[in-house]
PDB file of C-alpha atoms in Angstrom:
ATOM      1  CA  UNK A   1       0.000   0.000   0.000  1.00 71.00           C
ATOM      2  CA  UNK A   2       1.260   3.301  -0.944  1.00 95.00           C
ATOM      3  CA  UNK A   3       2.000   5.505   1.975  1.00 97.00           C
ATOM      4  CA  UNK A   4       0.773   8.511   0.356  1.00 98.00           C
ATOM      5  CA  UNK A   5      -2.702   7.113  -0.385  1.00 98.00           C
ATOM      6  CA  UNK A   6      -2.585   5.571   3.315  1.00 98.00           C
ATOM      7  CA  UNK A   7      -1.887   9.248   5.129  1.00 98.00           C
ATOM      8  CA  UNK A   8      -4.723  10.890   2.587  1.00 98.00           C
ATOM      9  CA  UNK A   9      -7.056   8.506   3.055  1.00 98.00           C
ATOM     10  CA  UNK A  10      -6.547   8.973   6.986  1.00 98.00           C
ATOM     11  CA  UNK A  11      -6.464  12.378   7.330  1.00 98.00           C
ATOM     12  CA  UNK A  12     -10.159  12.512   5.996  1.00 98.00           C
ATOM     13  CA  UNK A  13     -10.552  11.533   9.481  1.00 98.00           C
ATOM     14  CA  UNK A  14      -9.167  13.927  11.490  1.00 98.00           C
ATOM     15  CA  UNK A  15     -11.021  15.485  13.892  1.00 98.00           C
ATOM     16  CA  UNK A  16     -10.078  19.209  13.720  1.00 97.00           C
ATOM     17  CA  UNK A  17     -13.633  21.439  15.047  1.00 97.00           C
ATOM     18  CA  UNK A  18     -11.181  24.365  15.701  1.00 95.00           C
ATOM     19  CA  UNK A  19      -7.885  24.391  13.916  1.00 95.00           C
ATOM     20  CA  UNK A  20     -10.018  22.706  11.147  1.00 97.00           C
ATOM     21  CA  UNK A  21      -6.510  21.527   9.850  1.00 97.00           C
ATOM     22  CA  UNK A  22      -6.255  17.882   9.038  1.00 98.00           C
ATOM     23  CA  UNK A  23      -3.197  16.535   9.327  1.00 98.00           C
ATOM     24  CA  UNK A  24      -2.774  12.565   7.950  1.00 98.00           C
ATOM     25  CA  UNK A  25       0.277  10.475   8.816  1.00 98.00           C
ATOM     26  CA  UNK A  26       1.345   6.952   7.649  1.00 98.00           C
ATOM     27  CA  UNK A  27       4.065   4.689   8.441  1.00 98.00           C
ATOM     28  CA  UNK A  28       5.604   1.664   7.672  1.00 98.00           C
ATOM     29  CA  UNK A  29       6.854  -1.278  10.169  1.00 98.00           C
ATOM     30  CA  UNK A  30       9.944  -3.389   9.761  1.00 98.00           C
ATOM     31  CA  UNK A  31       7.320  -5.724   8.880  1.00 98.00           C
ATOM     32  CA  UNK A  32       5.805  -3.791   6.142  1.00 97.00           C
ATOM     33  CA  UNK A  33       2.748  -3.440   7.369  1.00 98.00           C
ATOM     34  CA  UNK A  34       1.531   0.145   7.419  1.00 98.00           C
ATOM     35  CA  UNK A  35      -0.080   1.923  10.615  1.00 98.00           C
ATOM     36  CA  UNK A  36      -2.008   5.471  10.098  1.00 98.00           C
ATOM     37  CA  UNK A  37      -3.112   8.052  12.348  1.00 98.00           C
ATOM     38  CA  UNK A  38      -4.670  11.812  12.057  1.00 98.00           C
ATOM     39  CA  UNK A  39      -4.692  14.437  14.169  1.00 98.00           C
ATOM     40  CA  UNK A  40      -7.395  14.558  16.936  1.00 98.00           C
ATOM     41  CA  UNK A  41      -7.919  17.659  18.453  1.00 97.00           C
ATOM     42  CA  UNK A  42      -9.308  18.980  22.214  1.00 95.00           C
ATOM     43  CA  UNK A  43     -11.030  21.434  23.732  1.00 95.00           C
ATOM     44  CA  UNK A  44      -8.397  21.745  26.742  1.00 93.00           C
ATOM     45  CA  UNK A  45      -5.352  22.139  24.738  1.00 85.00           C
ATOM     46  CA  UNK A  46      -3.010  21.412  24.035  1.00 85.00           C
ATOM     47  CA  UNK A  47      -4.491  17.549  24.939  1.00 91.00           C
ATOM     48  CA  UNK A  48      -5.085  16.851  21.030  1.00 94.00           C
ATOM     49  CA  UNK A  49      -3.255  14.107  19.647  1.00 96.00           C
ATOM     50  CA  UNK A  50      -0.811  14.737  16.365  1.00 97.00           C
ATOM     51  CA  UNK A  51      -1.031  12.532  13.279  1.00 98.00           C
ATOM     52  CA  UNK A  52       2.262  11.096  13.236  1.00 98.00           C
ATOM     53  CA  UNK A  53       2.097   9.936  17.566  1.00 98.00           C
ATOM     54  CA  UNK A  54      -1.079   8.193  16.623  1.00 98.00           C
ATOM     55  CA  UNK A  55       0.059   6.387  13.793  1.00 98.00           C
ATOM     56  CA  UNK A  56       2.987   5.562  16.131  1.00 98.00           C
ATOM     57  CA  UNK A  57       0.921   4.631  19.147  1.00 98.00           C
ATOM     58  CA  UNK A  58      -1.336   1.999  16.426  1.00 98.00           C
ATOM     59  CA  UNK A  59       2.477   0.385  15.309  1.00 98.00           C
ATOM     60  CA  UNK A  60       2.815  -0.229  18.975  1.00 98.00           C
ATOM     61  CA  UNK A  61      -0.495  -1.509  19.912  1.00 98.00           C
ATOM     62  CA  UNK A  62       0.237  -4.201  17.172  1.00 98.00           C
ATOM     63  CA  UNK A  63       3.192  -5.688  18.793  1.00 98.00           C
ATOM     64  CA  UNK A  64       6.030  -3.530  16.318  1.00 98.00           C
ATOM     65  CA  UNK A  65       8.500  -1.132  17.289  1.00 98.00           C
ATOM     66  CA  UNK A  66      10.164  -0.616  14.257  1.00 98.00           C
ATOM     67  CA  UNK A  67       9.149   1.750  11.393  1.00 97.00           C
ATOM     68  CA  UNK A  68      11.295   2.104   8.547  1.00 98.00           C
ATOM     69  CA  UNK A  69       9.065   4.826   6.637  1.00 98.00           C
ATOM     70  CA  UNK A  70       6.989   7.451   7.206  1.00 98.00           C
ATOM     71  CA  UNK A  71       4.802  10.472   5.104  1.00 98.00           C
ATOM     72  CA  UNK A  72       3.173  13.046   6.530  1.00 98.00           C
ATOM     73  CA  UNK A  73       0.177  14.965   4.819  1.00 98.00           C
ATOM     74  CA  UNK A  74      -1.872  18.341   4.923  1.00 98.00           C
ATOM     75  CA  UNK A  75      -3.865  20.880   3.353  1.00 96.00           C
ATOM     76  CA  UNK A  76      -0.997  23.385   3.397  1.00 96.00           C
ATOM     77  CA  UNK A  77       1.027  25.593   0.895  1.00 97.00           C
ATOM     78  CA  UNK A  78       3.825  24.113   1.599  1.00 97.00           C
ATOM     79  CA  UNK A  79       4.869  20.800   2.912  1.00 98.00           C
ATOM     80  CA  UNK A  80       4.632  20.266   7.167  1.00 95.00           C
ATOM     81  CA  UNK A  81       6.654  18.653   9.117  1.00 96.00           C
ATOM     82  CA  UNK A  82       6.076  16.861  12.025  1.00 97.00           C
ATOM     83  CA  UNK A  83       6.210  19.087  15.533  1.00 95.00           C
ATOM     84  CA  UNK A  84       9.093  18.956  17.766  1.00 93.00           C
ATOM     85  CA  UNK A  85       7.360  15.881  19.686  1.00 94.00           C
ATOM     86  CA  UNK A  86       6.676  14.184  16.833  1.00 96.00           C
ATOM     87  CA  UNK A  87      10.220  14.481  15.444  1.00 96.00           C
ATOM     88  CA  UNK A  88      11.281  12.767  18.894  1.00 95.00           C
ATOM     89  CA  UNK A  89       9.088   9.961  18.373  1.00 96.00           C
ATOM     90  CA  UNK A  90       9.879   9.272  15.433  1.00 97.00           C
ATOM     91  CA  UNK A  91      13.528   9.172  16.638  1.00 96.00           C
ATOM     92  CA  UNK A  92      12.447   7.029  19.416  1.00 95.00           C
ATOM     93  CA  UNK A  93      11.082   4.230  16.892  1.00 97.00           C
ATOM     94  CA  UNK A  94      13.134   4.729  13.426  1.00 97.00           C
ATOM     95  CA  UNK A  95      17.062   4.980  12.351  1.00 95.00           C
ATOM     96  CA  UNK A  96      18.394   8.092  11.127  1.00 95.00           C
ATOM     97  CA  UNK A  97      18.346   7.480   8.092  1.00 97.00           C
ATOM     98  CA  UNK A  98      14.265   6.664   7.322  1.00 98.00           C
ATOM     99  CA  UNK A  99      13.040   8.411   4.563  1.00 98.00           C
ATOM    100  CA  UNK A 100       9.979  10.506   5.700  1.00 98.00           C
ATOM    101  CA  UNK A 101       7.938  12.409   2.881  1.00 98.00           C
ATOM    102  CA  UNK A 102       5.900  15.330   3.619  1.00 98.00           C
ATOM    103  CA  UNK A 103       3.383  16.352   1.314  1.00 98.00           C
ATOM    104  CA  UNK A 104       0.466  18.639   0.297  1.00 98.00           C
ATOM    105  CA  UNK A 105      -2.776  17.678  -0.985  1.00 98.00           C
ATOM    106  CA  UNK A 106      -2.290  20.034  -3.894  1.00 98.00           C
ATOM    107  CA  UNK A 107       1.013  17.350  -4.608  1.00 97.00           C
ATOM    108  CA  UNK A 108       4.147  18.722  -3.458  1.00 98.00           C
ATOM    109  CA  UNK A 109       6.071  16.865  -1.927  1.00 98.00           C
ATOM    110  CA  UNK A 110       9.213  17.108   0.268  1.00 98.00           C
ATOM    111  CA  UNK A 111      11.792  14.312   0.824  1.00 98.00           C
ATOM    112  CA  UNK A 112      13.893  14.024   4.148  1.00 98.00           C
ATOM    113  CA  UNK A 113      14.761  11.659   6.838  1.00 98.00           C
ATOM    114  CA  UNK A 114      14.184  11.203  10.326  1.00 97.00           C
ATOM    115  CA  UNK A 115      18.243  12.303  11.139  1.00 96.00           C
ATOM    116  CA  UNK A 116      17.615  15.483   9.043  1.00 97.00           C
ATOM    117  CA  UNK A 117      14.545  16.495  10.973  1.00 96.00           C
ATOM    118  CA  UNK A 118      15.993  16.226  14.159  1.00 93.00           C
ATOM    119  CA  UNK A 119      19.497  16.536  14.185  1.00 88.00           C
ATOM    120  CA  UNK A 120      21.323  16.257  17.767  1.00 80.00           C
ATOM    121  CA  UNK A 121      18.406  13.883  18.967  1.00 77.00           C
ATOM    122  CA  UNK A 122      18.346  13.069  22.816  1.00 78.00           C
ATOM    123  CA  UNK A 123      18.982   9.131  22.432  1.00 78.00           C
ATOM    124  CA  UNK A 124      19.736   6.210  25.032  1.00 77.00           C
ATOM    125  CA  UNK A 125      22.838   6.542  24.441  1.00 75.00           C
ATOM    126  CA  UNK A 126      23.025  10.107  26.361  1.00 74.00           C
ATOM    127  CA  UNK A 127      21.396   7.936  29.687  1.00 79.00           C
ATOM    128  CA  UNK A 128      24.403   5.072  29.182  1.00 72.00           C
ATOM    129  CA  UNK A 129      25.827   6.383  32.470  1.00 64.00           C
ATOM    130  CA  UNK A 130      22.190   6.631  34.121  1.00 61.00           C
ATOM    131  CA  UNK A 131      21.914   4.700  37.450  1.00 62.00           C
ATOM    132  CA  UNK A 132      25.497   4.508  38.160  1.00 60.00           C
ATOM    133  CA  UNK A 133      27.449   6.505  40.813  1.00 53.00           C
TER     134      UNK A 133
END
């Protein structure tokens, strides 16, 4: 399944009643299988959920904590990337060098990798020394 069509097709679903931006996000597990999430938004915010953390979060409720690609979709001028947070976790479950595409619905598109969003990335390697005195 193309990850393009899978993040499109998802972000149909978003629930945005006051941003009213819909933000789709697909990835793709060591297994190949492809997880999806949009972005869910609350009252009380900033408790919404992003796109790419709940397409994340449905990798991990299946038992997989690899991904291996990811694309990212909205209605924007130019392509989005993923927030700060969402650049972490994506860290947290995906080498540096997984390609991640970000695109527009009007079809641009944007190629980069997890390493190139978020250079200098707080790892488990900085806590090697954690515990120990």
């Amino acid at each position: 399944m193309s990850l393009l069509k899978a993040a499109t097709d998802v972000r149909e679903n978003a629930y945005v009643p006051y941003s009213h931006f819909k933000v789709g996000a697909a990835i793709r597990a060591a297994s190949g299988a492809v997880y999806v999430g949009c972005n869910v938004e609350n009252v009380a915010y900033p408790e919404g959920t992003c796109a790419e953390a709940g397409a994340i979060a449905a990798m991990v409720a299946a038992g997989e904590t690899e991904l291996t690609e990811v694309c990212v979709i909205a209605d924007s001028p130019e392509p989005v990337p993923p927030c700060g947070g969402c650049r972490q976790k994506l860290a947290e479950f995906g080498r540096h060098e997984v390609p991640v595409t970000l695109a527009t619905t009007a079809g641009k598109q944007f190629s980069t990798t997890i390493g190139a969003l978020l250079p200098g990335s707080f790892s488990v390697h900085h806590m090697t020394l954690a515990g120990r005195d």
